[in-house]
Coordinates of C-alpha atoms and ligand atoms in Angstrom, one line a residue:
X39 CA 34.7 142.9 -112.9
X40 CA 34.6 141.3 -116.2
X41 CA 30.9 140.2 -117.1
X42 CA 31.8 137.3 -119.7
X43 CA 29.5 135.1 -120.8
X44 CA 27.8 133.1 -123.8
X45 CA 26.1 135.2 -126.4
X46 CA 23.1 132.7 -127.9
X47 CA 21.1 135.4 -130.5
X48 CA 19.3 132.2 -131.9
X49 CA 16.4 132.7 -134.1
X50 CA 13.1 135.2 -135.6
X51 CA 13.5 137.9 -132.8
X52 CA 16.7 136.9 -130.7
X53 CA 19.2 138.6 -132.1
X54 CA 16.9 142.1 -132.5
X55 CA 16.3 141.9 -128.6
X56 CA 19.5 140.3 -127.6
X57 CA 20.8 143.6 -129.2
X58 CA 19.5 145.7 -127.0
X59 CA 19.9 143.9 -124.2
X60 CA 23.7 144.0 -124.9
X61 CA 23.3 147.9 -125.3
X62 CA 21.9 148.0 -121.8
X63 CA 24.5 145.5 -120.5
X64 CA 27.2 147.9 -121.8
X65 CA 25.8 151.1 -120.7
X66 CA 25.3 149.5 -117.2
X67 CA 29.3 148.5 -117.0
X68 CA 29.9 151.8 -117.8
X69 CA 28.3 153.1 -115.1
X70 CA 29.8 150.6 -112.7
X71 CA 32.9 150.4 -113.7
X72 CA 32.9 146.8 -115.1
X73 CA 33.6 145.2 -118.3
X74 CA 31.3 143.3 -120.6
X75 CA 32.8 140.0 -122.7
X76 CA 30.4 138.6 -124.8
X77 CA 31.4 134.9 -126.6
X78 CA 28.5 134.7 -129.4
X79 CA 28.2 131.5 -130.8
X80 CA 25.3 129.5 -133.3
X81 CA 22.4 127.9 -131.6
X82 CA 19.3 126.3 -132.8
X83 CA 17.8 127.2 -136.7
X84 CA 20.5 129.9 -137.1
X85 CA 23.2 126.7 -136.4
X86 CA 21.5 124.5 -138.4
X87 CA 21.6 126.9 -141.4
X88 CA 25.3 127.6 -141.3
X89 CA 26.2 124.3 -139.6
X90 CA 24.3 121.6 -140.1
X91 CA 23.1 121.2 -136.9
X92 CA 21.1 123.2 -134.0
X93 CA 23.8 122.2 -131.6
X94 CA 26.9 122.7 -132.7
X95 CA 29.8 121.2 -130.2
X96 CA 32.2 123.9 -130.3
X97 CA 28.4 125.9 -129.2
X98 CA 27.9 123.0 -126.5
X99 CA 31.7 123.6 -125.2
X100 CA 31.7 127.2 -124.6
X101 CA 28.3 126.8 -122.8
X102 CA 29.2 124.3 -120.4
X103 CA 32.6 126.5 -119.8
X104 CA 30.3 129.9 -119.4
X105 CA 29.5 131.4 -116.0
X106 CA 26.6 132.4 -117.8
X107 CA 24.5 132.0 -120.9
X108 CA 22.3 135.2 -122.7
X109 CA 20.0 133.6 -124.9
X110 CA 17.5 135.3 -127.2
X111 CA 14.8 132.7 -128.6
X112 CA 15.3 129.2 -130.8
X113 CA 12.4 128.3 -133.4
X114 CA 11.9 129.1 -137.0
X115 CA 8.8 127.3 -139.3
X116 CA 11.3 126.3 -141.8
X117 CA 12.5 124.0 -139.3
X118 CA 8.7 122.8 -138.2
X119 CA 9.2 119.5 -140.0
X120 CA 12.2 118.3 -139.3
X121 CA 12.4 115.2 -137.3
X122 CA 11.6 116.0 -133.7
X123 CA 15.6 115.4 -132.5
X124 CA 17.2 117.9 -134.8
X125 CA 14.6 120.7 -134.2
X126 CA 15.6 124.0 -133.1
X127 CA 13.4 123.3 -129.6
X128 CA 15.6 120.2 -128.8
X129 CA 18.6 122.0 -129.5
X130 CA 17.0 124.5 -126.3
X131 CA 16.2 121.1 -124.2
X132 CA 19.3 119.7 -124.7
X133 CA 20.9 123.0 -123.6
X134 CA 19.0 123.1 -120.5
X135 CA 19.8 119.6 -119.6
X136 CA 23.2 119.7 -120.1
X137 CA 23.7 123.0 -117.8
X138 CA 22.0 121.2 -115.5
X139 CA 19.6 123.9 -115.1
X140 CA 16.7 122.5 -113.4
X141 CA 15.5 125.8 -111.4
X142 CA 13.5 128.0 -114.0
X143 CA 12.6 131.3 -112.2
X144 CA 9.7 133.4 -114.4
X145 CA 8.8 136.4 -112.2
X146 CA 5.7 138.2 -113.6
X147 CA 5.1 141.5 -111.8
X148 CA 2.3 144.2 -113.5
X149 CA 4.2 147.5 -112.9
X150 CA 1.1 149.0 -114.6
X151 CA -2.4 148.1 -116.7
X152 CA -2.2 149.8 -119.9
X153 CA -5.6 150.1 -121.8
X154 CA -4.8 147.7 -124.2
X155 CA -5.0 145.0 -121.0
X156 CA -8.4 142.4 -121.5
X157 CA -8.0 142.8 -117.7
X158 CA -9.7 145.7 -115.2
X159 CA -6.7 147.4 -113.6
X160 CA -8.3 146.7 -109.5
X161 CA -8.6 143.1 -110.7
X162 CA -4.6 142.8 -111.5
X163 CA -2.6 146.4 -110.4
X164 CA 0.4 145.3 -107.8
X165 CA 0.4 141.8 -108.8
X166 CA 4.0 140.3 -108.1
X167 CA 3.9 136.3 -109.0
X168 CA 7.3 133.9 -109.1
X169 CA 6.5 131.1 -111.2
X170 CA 9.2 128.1 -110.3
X171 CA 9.5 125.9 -113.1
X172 CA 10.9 122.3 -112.9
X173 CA 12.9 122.9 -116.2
X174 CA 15.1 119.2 -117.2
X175 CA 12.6 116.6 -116.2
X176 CA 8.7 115.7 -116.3
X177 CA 7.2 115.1 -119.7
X178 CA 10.2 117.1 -121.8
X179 CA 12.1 114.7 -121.2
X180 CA 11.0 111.5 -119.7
X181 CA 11.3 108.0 -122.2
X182 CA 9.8 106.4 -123.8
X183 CA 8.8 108.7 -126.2
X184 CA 8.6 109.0 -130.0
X185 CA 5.9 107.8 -132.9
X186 CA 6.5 104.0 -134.0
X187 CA 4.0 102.0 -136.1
X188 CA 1.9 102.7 -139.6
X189 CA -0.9 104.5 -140.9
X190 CA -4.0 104.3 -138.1
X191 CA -1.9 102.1 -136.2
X192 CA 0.6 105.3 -135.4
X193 CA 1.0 105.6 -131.8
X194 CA 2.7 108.7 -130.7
X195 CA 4.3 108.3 -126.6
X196 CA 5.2 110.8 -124.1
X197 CA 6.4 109.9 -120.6
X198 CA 5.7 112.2 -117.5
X199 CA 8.1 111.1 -115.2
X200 CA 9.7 112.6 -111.8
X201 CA 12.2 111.6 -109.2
X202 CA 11.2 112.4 -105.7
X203 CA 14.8 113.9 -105.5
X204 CA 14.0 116.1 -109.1
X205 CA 10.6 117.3 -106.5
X206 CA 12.4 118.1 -103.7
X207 CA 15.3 119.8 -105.0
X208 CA 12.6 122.9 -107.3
X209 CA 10.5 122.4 -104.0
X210 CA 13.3 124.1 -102.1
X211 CA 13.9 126.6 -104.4
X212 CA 10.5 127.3 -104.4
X213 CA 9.8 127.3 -100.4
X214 CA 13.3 129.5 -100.1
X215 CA 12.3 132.1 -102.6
X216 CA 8.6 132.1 -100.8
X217 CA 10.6 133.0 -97.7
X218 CA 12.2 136.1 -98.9
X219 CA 9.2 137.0 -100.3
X220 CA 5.7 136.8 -98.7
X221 CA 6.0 133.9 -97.6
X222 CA 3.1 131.7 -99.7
X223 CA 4.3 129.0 -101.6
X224 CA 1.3 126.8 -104.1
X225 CA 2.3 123.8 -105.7
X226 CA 0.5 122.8 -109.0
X227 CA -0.5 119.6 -109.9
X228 CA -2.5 117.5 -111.2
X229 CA -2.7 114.7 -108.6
X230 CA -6.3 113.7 -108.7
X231 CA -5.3 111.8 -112.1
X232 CA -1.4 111.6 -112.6
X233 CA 0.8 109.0 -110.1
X234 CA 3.9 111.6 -110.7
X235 CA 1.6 114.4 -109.4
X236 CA 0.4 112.6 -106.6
X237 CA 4.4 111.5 -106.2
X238 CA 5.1 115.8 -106.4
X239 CA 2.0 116.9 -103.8
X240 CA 3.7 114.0 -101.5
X241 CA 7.3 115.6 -101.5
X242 CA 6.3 119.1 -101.2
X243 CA 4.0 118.3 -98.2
X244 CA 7.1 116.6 -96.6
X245 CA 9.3 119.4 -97.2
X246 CA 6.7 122.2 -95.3
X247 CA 7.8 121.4 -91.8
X248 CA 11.3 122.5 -92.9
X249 CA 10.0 126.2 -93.9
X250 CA 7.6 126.8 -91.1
X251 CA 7.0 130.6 -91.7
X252 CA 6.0 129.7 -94.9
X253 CA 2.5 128.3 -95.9
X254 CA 1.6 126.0 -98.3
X255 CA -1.1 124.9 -100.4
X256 CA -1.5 122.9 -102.8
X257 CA -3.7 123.2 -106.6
X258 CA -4.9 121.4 -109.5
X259 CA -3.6 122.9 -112.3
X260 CA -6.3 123.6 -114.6
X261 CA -8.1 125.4 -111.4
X262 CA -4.7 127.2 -110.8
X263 CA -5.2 128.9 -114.2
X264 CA -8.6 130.0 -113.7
X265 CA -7.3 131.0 -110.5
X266 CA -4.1 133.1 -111.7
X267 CA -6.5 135.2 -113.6
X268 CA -9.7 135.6 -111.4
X269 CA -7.2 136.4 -108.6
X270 CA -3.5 136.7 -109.3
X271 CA -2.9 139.2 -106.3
X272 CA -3.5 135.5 -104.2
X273 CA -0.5 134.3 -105.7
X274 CA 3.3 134.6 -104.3
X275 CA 5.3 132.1 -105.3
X276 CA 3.7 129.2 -107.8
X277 CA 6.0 126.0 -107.9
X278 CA 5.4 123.2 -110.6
X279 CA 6.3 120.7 -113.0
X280 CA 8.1 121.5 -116.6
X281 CA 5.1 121.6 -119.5
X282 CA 2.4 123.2 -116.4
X283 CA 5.1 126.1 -115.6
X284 CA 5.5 126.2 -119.6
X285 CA 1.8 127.2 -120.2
X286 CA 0.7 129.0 -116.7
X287 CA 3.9 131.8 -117.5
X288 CA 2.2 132.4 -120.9
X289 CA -0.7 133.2 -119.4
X290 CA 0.7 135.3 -116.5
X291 CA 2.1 137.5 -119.5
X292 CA -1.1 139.0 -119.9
X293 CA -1.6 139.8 -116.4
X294 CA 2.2 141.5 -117.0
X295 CA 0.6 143.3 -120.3
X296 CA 2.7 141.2 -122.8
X297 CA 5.1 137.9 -123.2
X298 CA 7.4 141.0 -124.2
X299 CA 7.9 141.6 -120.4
X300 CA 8.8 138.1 -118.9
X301 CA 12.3 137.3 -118.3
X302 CA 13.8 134.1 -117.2
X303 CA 17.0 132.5 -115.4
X304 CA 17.3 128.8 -115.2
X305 CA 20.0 128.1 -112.4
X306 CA 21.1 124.9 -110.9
X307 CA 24.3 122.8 -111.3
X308 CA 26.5 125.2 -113.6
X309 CA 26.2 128.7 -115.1
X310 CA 23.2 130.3 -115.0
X311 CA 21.0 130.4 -118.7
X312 CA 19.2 133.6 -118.9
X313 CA 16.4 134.2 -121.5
X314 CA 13.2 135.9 -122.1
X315 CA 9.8 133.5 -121.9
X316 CA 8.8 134.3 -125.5
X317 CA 9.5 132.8 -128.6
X318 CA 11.3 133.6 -131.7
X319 CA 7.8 135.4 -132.8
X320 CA 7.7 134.6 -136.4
X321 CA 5.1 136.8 -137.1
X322 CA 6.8 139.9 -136.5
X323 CA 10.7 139.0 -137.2
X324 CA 12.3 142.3 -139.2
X325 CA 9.5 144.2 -138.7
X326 CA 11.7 146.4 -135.9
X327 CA 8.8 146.3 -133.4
X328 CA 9.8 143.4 -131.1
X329 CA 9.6 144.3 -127.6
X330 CA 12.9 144.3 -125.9
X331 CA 12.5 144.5 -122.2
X332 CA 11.7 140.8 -121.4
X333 CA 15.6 139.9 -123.0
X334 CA 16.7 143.2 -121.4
X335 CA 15.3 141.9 -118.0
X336 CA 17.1 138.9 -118.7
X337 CA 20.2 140.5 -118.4
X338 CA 19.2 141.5 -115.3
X339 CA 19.2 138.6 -113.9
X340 CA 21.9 137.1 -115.2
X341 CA 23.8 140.0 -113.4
X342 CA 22.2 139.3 -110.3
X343 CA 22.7 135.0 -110.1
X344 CA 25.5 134.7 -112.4
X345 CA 27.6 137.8 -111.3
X346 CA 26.4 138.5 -107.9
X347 CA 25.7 142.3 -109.4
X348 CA 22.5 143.3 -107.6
X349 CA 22.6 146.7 -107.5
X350 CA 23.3 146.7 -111.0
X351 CA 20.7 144.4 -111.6
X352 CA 18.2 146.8 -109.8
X353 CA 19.4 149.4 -111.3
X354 CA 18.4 147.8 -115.0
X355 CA 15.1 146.8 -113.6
X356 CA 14.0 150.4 -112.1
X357 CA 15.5 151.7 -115.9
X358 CA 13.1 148.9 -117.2
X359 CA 10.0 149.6 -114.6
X360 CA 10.6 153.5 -115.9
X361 CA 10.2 152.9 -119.5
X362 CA 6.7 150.7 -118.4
X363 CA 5.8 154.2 -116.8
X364 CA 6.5 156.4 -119.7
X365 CA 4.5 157.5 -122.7
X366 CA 6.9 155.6 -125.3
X367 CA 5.7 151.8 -125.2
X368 CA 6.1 149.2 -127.6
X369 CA 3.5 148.0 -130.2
X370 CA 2.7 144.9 -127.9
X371 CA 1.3 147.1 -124.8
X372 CA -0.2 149.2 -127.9
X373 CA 2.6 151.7 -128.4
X374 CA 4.3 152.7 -131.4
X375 CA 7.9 153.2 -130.4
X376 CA 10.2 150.0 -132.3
X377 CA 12.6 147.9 -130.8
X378 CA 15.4 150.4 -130.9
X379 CA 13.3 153.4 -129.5
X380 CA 12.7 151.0 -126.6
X381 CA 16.1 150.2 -125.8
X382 CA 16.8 154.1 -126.1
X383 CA 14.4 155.3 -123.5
X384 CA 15.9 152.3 -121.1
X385 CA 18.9 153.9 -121.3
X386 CA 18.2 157.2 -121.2
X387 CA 16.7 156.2 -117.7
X388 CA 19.8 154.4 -116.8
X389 CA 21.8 157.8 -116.9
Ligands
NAD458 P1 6.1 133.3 -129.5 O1 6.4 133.5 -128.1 O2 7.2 133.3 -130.4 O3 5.0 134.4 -130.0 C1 3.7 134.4 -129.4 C2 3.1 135.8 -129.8 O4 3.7 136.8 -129.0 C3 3.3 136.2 -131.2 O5 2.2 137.0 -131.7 C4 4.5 137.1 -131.1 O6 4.6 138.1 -132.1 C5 4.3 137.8 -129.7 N1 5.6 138.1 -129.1 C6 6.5 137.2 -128.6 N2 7.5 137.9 -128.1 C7 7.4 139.2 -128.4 C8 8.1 140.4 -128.2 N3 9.3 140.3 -127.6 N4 7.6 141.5 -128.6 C9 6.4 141.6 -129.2 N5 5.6 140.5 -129.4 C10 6.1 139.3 -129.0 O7 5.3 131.9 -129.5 P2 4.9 131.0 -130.8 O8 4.4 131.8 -131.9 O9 4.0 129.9 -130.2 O10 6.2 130.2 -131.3 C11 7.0 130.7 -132.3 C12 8.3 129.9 -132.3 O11 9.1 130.2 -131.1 C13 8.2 128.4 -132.4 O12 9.2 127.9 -133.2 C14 8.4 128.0 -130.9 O13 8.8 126.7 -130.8 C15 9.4 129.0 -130.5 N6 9.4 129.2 -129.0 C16 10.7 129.4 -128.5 C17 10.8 129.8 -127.1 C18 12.1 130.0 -126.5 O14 13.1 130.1 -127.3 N7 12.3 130.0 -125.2 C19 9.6 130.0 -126.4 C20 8.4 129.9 -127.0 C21 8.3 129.5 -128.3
IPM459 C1 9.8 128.2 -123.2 C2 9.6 127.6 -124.5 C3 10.3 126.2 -124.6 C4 9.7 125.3 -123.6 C5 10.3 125.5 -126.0 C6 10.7 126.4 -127.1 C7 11.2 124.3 -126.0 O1 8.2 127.5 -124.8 O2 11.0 128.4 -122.8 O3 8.8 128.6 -122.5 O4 8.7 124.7 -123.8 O5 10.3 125.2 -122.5
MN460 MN1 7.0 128.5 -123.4

């Protein structure tokens, strides 16, 4: 089969771990018999150097023509004060909303606790959490918003803002996924303050009659955090809004050792949009240490939803999971091995 899709590199650190991820993507049609097309095109700061803008059209087209979208990370401090709607990060938003790829899965599982963890290994070891994020709606992208007036008198304005339908569509992502999994489902809120929380937690509950072998409960979010780190073996699937998915998969990176590991798919009305949960990690672009496996892992997936490739998929995963288990780590689970080396012993394991 031909594995085509949209190549985004983006900015910092995309295009050194997109690199290896399409190393691994090649190695893995090899072994399968399938062949890799890859369509790379300018997104975000990189577009806005060499075209003038972070979302080119001609970029726009091919994506919304793409069975499937690789992308590496968007964000560069040059760009930090540009007017909020030519930014890098909008470029990403408006990509997201224009798929119309509202159902952002970020799986967090801690193959193992390296020394370098804050965390005891019994507290975390065979933790295995799905974060579902509601990724084109809530505060991200609800109006008003902008910063109008002068001097003190500035008022900056956000709007959190959900559909019941935009609630019950990620809810039954959410509740299906719990079902092939162990069968828990926790919805996040905040309802004790926010109408559009209270709005969510009343969807959700309406929904649960409809998944009966699975259970639900329901969380505050800032009691969800404490709670994903106290306990994160009490978590299966986690389903919530846009900016509370944003920050609680940061913080389940450390429970997975490093924001190096967490991969992403977004999925809903067109192709899939794969990419790792990390940033373009300006702090550490060119240095050849960036940890691969979280883009790598991305390519994964995008095999799996986009291309219906699961044994590939799992076979890129156990390749991944056997890299965790070796001696040769990267510098963010305290290694020394770079970015390359990485990629090397991922394929080594591949065969
Ligand atoms: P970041 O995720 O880029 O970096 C956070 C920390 O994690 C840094 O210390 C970085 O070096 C480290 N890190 C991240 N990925 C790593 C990897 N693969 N290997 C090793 N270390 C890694 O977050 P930030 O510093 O808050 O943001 C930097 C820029 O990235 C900003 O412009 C931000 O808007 C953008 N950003 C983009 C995305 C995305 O493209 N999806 C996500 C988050 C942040
Ligand atoms: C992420 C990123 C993005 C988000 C930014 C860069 C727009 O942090 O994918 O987690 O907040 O969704
Ligand atoms: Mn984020």
């Amino acid at each position: 089969m031909e594995i085509r899709f949209v190549c985004l590199p983006g900015d910092g650190i995309g295009p050194e771990v997109i690199a290896e991820a399409e190393r691994v993507l090649e190695r893995v049609a090899d072994r399968f018999g399938h062949l890799v097309r890859a369509d790379r095109r300018p997104f975000a700061g990189t577009a806005w150097d060499r075209c003038g803008e972070a979302f080119p059209a001609a970029t726009r087209e091919a994506c919304l023509a793409a069975p499937a979208i690789l992308l590496g990370a968007v964000g560069d401090p040059r760009h930090d004060l540009l007017p909020p709607e030519t930014r890098p990060e909008r470029a990403l938003l408006e990509l997201r909303r224009a798929l119309g790829a509202w159902a952002n899965l970020r799986p967090v599982r801690v193959r193992r606790v390296l020394p370098h963890s804050p965390f005891r290994p019994e507290a975390i070891a065979g933790t295995d959490v799905l974060i579902v994020r509601e990724l084109t709606g809530g505060l991200y992208y609800g109006v008003p918003r902008g910063v109008s007036g002068e001097g003190a008198d500035r008022v900056g304005v956000n709007t959190l803002r959900y559909e019941a339908r935009e609630i019950e569509r990620i809810a039954r992502v959410a509740f299906e996924a719990a079902g092939r999994r162990r069968r828990r489902l926790l919805s996040v809120d905040k309802a004790n303050v926010l109408e559009s929380s209270a709005l969510w937690r009343e969807v959700v509950s309406g929904l649960a009659s409809e998944y009966p072998e699975v259970e639900l409960d329901h969380m505050y979010v800032d009691r969800a955090a404490m709670e994903l780190i106290r306990n994160p073996r009490a978590f299966d699937v986690i389903v919530t809004g846009n900016l509370f998915g944003d920050i609680l998969s940061d913080e389940a990176a450390v429970l997975a050792g490093s924001l190096g590991l967490l991969p992403s798919a977004s999925l809903g009305d067109r192709g899939g949009l794969y990419e790792p949960v990390h940033g373009s990690a300006p702090d550490i672009v060119g240095a050849g240490v960036a940890n691969p496996l979280a883009a790598i892992s991305s390519a994964a997936m995008m095999l799996e939803h986009s291309f219906g490739l699961a044994r590939e998929a799992a076979a890129v995963q156990a390749a991944v999971d056997r890299c965790l288990d070796g001696d040769v780590l990267p510098a963010d689970l305290g290694g020394r091995a770079g970015t390359r080396e990485i990629t090397d012993v991922v394929l080594d394991a591949l065969g």
